[in-house]
């Protein structure tokens, strides 16, 4: 039985010291019973190779010892879907930020190789940090008893079956981008410039934005509130549709107003030989105007869908009343 003693010793080394003797004795009795059953089936004592096969079937010492530990997993099946959704959303948000910065750097410098050389290491570092942060949050929820709070939901909080809604993943991504943009807008965070060192600080926001800081921040906060409400209360269909209509109308008006002012970007004298301030501002005006038109069209579509839903029994009104 030398193999069994080796096996039990290996399991015991992974057990808490105060429980080691009792658990090892329990495992020894269980293994001896399995040996007796195997010998009864064979009609003879088992040899060393058969005992080794039995121990392999019983499980690796680390796995067997882990069954007796209080913490069985860092992220269990109840938290895993939330961890996976949060990780995907975080990676998409991080990649989106770096893609935008890379495009800006490419348009202003044209040095694609330099941009890739600086962005790729930063991107990998950001992904690793995002993975660690999301996983630690999930571990905290798992070990802190948050699973019970995640389980508190009601069917009445779900949207109507015929209501077309965005996925929760889309909601999380949009909320994440909104939070990052607000933090950047108020100056709480800044992104590493992807342009070459000699052009750092070459492009700055023009004083025109001083007139719009308050209105833009108000719109961003309202948009964040509407997205969060739509995420946590998808059954409040009419309220969410109304807020979406208001968002699109406010966004269209805000962008139309911004497009009438300018300039929005200033280029430092040292960089004027490679960057055209007038060209950049012209493209920004086109972008503001086009986005305002798109948001106005979305507002019209939202209004049409909201009016259509008023006469449906299973539409947003019923969903809102059921969830209230």
JSON list of N, CA and C in Angstrom, two decimals, residues 82 149-150 152-159 165-172 175 223-237 239-240 243 319-320 323-324:
[
{"chain": "A", "resi": 82, "resn": "UNK", "atom": "N", "xyz": [-21.79, 37.15, -15.98]},
{"chain": "A", "resi": 82, "resn": "UNK", "atom": "CA", "xyz": [-21.59, 38.58, -15.76]},
{"chain": "A", "resi": 82, "resn": "UNK", "atom": "C", "xyz": [-20.11, 38.94, -15.96]},
{"chain": "A", "resi": 149, "resn": "UNK", "atom": "N", "xyz": [-27.45, 38.69, -4.47]},
{"chain": "A", "resi": 149, "resn": "UNK", "atom": "CA", "xyz": [-28.03, 39.94, -4.98]},
{"chain": "A", "resi": 149, "resn": "UNK", "atom": "C", "xyz": [-28.25, 39.86, -6.49]},
{"chain": "A", "resi": 150, "resn": "UNK", "atom": "N", "xyz": [-27.35, 39.17, -7.19]},
{"chain": "A", "resi": 150, "resn": "UNK", "atom": "CA", "xyz": [-27.55, 39.01, -8.63]},
{"chain": "A", "resi": 150, "resn": "UNK", "atom": "C", "xyz": [-28.79, 38.19, -8.94]},
{"chain": "A", "resi": 152, "resn": "UNK", "atom": "N", "xyz": [-31.59, 38.32, -7.44]},
{"chain": "A", "resi": 152, "resn": "UNK", "atom": "CA", "xyz": [-32.83, 39.03, -7.12]},
{"chain": "A", "resi": 152, "resn": "UNK", "atom": "C", "xyz": [-33.36, 39.74, -8.38]},
{"chain": "A", "resi": 153, "resn": "UNK", "atom": "N", "xyz": [-34.22, 39.10, -9.09]},
{"chain": "A", "resi": 153, "resn": "UNK", "atom": "CA", "xyz": [-34.83, 39.70, -10.26]},
{"chain": "A", "resi": 153, "resn": "UNK", "atom": "C", "xyz": [-36.26, 39.17, -10.36]},
{"chain": "A", "resi": 154, "resn": "UNK", "atom": "N", "xyz": [-37.07, 39.87, -11.13]},
{"chain": "A", "resi": 154, "resn": "UNK", "atom": "CA", "xyz": [-38.46, 39.48, -11.30]},
{"chain": "A", "resi": 154, "resn": "UNK", "atom": "C", "xyz": [-38.79, 39.41, -12.78]},
{"chain": "A", "resi": 155, "resn": "UNK", "atom": "N", "xyz": [-39.61, 38.46, -13.19]},
{"chain": "A", "resi": 155, "resn": "UNK", "atom": "CA", "xyz": [-40.00, 38.39, -14.60]},
{"chain": "A", "resi": 155, "resn": "UNK", "atom": "C", "xyz": [-40.67, 39.68, -15.09]},
{"chain": "A", "resi": 156, "resn": "UNK", "atom": "N", "xyz": [-41.32, 40.40, -14.17]},
{"chain": "A", "resi": 156, "resn": "UNK", "atom": "CA", "xyz": [-41.99, 41.64, -14.58]},
{"chain": "A", "resi": 156, "resn": "UNK", "atom": "C", "xyz": [-40.99, 42.71, -15.00]},
{"chain": "A", "resi": 157, "resn": "UNK", "atom": "N", "xyz": [-39.69, 42.52, -14.67]},
{"chain": "A", "resi": 157, "resn": "UNK", "atom": "CA", "xyz": [-38.67, 43.48, -15.08]},
{"chain": "A", "resi": 157, "resn": "UNK", "atom": "C", "xyz": [-38.17, 43.23, -16.49]},
{"chain": "A", "resi": 158, "resn": "UNK", "atom": "N", "xyz": [-38.59, 42.12, -17.11]},
{"chain": "A", "resi": 158, "resn": "UNK", "atom": "CA", "xyz": [-38.15, 41.80, -18.46]},
{"chain": "A", "resi": 158, "resn": "UNK", "atom": "C", "xyz": [-38.99, 42.55, -19.48]},
{"chain": "A", "resi": 159, "resn": "UNK", "atom": "N", "xyz": [-38.41, 42.87, -20.65]},
{"chain": "A", "resi": 159, "resn": "UNK", "atom": "CA", "xyz": [-39.18, 43.59, -21.68]},
{"chain": "A", "resi": 159, "resn": "UNK", "atom": "C", "xyz": [-40.23, 42.70, -22.31]},
{"chain": "A", "resi": 165, "resn": "UNK", "atom": "N", "xyz": [-35.33, 45.26, -28.50]},
{"chain": "A", "resi": 165, "resn": "UNK", "atom": "CA", "xyz": [-34.43, 45.99, -27.60]},
{"chain": "A", "resi": 165, "resn": "UNK", "atom": "C", "xyz": [-32.99, 45.66, -27.94]},
{"chain": "A", "resi": 166, "resn": "UNK", "atom": "N", "xyz": [-32.09, 46.55, -27.54]},
{"chain": "A", "resi": 166, "resn": "UNK", "atom": "CA", "xyz": [-30.67, 46.29, -27.71]},
{"chain": "A", "resi": 166, "resn": "UNK", "atom": "C", "xyz": [-30.22, 45.24, -26.69]},
{"chain": "A", "resi": 167, "resn": "UNK", "atom": "N", "xyz": [-29.16, 44.54, -27.02]},
{"chain": "A", "resi": 167, "resn": "UNK", "atom": "CA", "xyz": [-28.63, 43.54, -26.10]},
{"chain": "A", "resi": 167, "resn": "UNK", "atom": "C", "xyz": [-28.00, 44.23, -24.89]},
{"chain": "A", "resi": 168, "resn": "UNK", "atom": "N", "xyz": [-27.88, 43.48, -23.80]},
{"chain": "A", "resi": 168, "resn": "UNK", "atom": "CA", "xyz": [-27.25, 44.03, -22.60]},
{"chain": "A", "resi": 168, "resn": "UNK", "atom": "C", "xyz": [-25.78, 44.34, -22.85]},
{"chain": "A", "resi": 169, "resn": "UNK", "atom": "N", "xyz": [-25.17, 43.58, -23.74]},
{"chain": "A", "resi": 169, "resn": "UNK", "atom": "CA", "xyz": [-23.77, 43.86, -24.09]},
{"chain": "A", "resi": 169, "resn": "UNK", "atom": "C", "xyz": [-23.65, 45.23, -24.74]},
{"chain": "A", "resi": 170, "resn": "UNK", "atom": "N", "xyz": [-24.56, 45.55, -25.65]},
{"chain": "A", "resi": 170, "resn": "UNK", "atom": "CA", "xyz": [-24.54, 46.88, -26.29]},
{"chain": "A", "resi": 170, "resn": "UNK", "atom": "C", "xyz": [-24.74, 47.98, -25.25]},
{"chain": "A", "resi": 171, "resn": "UNK", "atom": "N", "xyz": [-25.64, 47.72, -24.30]},
{"chain": "A", "resi": 171, "resn": "UNK", "atom": "CA", "xyz": [-25.86, 48.70, -23.24]},
{"chain": "A", "resi": 171, "resn": "UNK", "atom": "C", "xyz": [-24.58, 48.94, -22.44]},
{"chain": "A", "resi": 172, "resn": "UNK", "atom": "N", "xyz": [-23.93, 47.86, -22.04]},
{"chain": "A", "resi": 172, "resn": "UNK", "atom": "CA", "xyz": [-22.73, 47.99, -21.21]},
{"chain": "A", "resi": 172, "resn": "UNK", "atom": "C", "xyz": [-21.64, 48.74, -21.96]},
{"chain": "A", "resi": 175, "resn": "UNK", "atom": "N", "xyz": [-22.56, 52.43, -22.10]},
{"chain": "A", "resi": 175, "resn": "UNK", "atom": "CA", "xyz": [-22.38, 53.05, -20.78]},
{"chain": "A", "resi": 175, "resn": "UNK", "atom": "C", "xyz": [-20.89, 53.25, -20.50]},
{"chain": "A", "resi": 223, "resn": "UNK", "atom": "N", "xyz": [-27.45, 61.44, -21.18]},
{"chain": "A", "resi": 223, "resn": "UNK", "atom": "CA", "xyz": [-27.32, 60.23, -21.99]},
{"chain": "A", "resi": 223, "resn": "UNK", "atom": "C", "xyz": [-26.91, 59.04, -21.12]},
{"chain": "A", "resi": 224, "resn": "UNK", "atom": "N", "xyz": [-26.00, 59.26, -20.18]},
{"chain": "A", "resi": 224, "resn": "UNK", "atom": "CA", "xyz": [-25.58, 58.18, -19.29]},
{"chain": "A", "resi": 224, "resn": "UNK", "atom": "C", "xyz": [-26.74, 57.71, -18.42]},
{"chain": "A", "resi": 225, "resn": "UNK", "atom": "N", "xyz": [-27.52, 58.66, -17.90]},
{"chain": "A", "resi": 225, "resn": "UNK", "atom": "CA", "xyz": [-28.69, 58.30, -17.09]},
{"chain": "A", "resi": 225, "resn": "UNK", "atom": "C", "xyz": [-29.67, 57.47, -17.91]},
{"chain": "A", "resi": 226, "resn": "UNK", "atom": "N", "xyz": [-29.94, 57.88, -19.15]},
{"chain": "A", "resi": 226, "resn": "UNK", "atom": "CA", "xyz": [-30.89, 57.16, -19.99]},
{"chain": "A", "resi": 226, "resn": "UNK", "atom": "C", "xyz": [-30.38, 55.75, -20.30]},
{"chain": "A", "resi": 227, "resn": "UNK", "atom": "N", "xyz": [-29.09, 55.61, -20.56]},
{"chain": "A", "resi": 227, "resn": "UNK", "atom": "CA", "xyz": [-28.54, 54.28, -20.85]},
{"chain": "A", "resi": 227, "resn": "UNK", "atom": "C", "xyz": [-28.59, 53.37, -19.63]},
{"chain": "A", "resi": 228, "resn": "UNK", "atom": "N", "xyz": [-28.27, 53.91, -18.47]},
{"chain": "A", "resi": 228, "resn": "UNK", "atom": "CA", "xyz": [-28.30, 53.11, -17.24]},
{"chain": "A", "resi": 228, "resn": "UNK", "atom": "C", "xyz": [-29.73, 52.67, -16.94]},
{"chain": "A", "resi": 229, "resn": "UNK", "atom": "N", "xyz": [-30.69, 53.58, -17.07]},
{"chain": "A", "resi": 229, "resn": "UNK", "atom": "CA", "xyz": [-32.08, 53.23, -16.81]},
{"chain": "A", "resi": 229, "resn": "UNK", "atom": "C", "xyz": [-32.56, 52.16, -17.79]},
{"chain": "A", "resi": 230, "resn": "UNK", "atom": "N", "xyz": [-32.19, 52.30, -19.05]},
{"chain": "A", "resi": 230, "resn": "UNK", "atom": "CA", "xyz": [-32.59, 51.30, -20.04]},
{"chain": "A", "resi": 230, "resn": "UNK", "atom": "C", "xyz": [-31.95, 49.95, -19.74]},
{"chain": "A", "resi": 231, "resn": "UNK", "atom": "N", "xyz": [-30.75, 49.96, -19.15]},
{"chain": "A", "resi": 231, "resn": "UNK", "atom": "CA", "xyz": [-30.06, 48.71, -18.83]},
{"chain": "A", "resi": 231, "resn": "UNK", "atom": "C", "xyz": [-30.69, 48.01, -17.63]},
{"chain": "A", "resi": 232, "resn": "UNK", "atom": "N", "xyz": [-31.00, 48.76, -16.58]},
{"chain": "A", "resi": 232, "resn": "UNK", "atom": "CA", "xyz": [-31.50, 48.14, -15.36]},
{"chain": "A", "resi": 232, "resn": "UNK", "atom": "C", "xyz": [-33.01, 47.95, -15.38]},
{"chain": "A", "resi": 233, "resn": "UNK", "atom": "N", "xyz": [-33.73, 48.71, -16.22]},
{"chain": "A", "resi": 233, "resn": "UNK", "atom": "CA", "xyz": [-35.19, 48.59, -16.30]},
{"chain": "A", "resi": 233, "resn": "UNK", "atom": "C", "xyz": [-35.62, 48.50, -17.76]},
{"chain": "A", "resi": 234, "resn": "UNK", "atom": "N", "xyz": [-35.27, 47.39, -18.43]},
{"chain": "A", "resi": 234, "resn": "UNK", "atom": "CA", "xyz": [-35.65, 47.26, -19.85]},
{"chain": "A", "resi": 234, "resn": "UNK", "atom": "C", "xyz": [-37.16, 47.18, -20.06]},
{"chain": "A", "resi": 235, "resn": "UNK", "atom": "N", "xyz": [-37.92, 46.79, -19.00]},
{"chain": "A", "resi": 235, "resn": "UNK", "atom": "CA", "xyz": [-39.37, 46.69, -19.14]},
{"chain": "A", "resi": 235, "resn": "UNK", "atom": "C", "xyz": [-40.05, 48.05, -19.17]},
{"chain": "A", "resi": 236, "resn": "UNK", "atom": "N", "xyz": [-39.36, 49.10, -18.76]},
{"chain": "A", "resi": 236, "resn": "UNK", "atom": "CA", "xyz": [-39.95, 50.44, -18.81]},
{"chain": "A", "resi": 236, "resn": "UNK", "atom": "C", "xyz": [-39.83, 50.97, -20.24]},
{"chain": "A", "resi": 237, "resn": "UNK", "atom": "N", "xyz": [-40.53, 50.29, -21.13]},
{"chain": "A", "resi": 237, "resn": "UNK", "atom": "CA", "xyz": [-40.31, 50.54, -22.55]},
{"chain": "A", "resi": 237, "resn": "UNK", "atom": "C", "xyz": [-40.70, 51.95, -22.96]},
{"chain": "A", "resi": 239, "resn": "UNK", "atom": "N", "xyz": [-40.98, 54.69, -21.09]},
{"chain": "A", "resi": 239, "resn": "UNK", "atom": "CA", "xyz": [-40.05, 55.67, -20.50]},
{"chain": "A", "resi": 239, "resn": "UNK", "atom": "C", "xyz": [-38.73, 55.68, -21.25]},
{"chain": "A", "resi": 240, "resn": "UNK", "atom": "N", "xyz": [-38.19, 54.49, -21.56]},
{"chain": "A", "resi": 240, "resn": "UNK", "atom": "CA", "xyz": [-36.94, 54.42, -22.28]},
{"chain": "A", "resi": 240, "resn": "UNK", "atom": "C", "xyz": [-37.05, 54.99, -23.69]},
{"chain": "A", "resi": 243, "resn": "UNK", "atom": "N", "xyz": [-37.09, 58.79, -23.37]},
{"chain": "A", "resi": 243, "resn": "UNK", "atom": "CA", "xyz": [-35.75, 59.30, -23.10]},
{"chain": "A", "resi": 243, "resn": "UNK", "atom": "C", "xyz": [-34.87, 59.21, -24.34]},
{"chain": "A", "resi": 319, "resn": "UNK", "atom": "N", "xyz": [-45.98, 47.22, -20.25]},
{"chain": "A", "resi": 319, "resn": "UNK", "atom": "CA", "xyz": [-44.70, 46.84, -19.65]},
{"chain": "A", "resi": 319, "resn": "UNK", "atom": "C", "xyz": [-44.34, 47.78, -18.54]},
{"chain": "A", "resi": 320, "resn": "UNK", "atom": "N", "xyz": [-44.59, 49.07, -18.75]},
{"chain": "A", "resi": 320, "resn": "UNK", "atom": "CA", "xyz": [-44.24, 50.06, -17.74]},
{"chain": "A", "resi": 320, "resn": "UNK", "atom": "C", "xyz": [-45.08, 49.88, -16.49]},
{"chain": "A", "resi": 323, "resn": "UNK", "atom": "N", "xyz": [-44.02, 46.82, -14.44]},
{"chain": "A", "resi": 323, "resn": "UNK", "atom": "CA", "xyz": [-42.75, 46.92, -13.72]},
{"chain": "A", "resi": 323, "resn": "UNK", "atom": "C", "xyz": [-42.79, 47.96, -12.62]},
{"chain": "A", "resi": 324, "resn": "UNK", "atom": "N", "xyz": [-43.77, 48.83, -12.60]},
{"chain": "A", "resi": 324, "resn": "UNK", "atom": "CA", "xyz": [-43.82, 49.91, -11.60]},
{"chain": "A", "resi": 324, "resn": "UNK", "atom": "C", "xyz": [-44.25, 49.40, -10.27]}
]
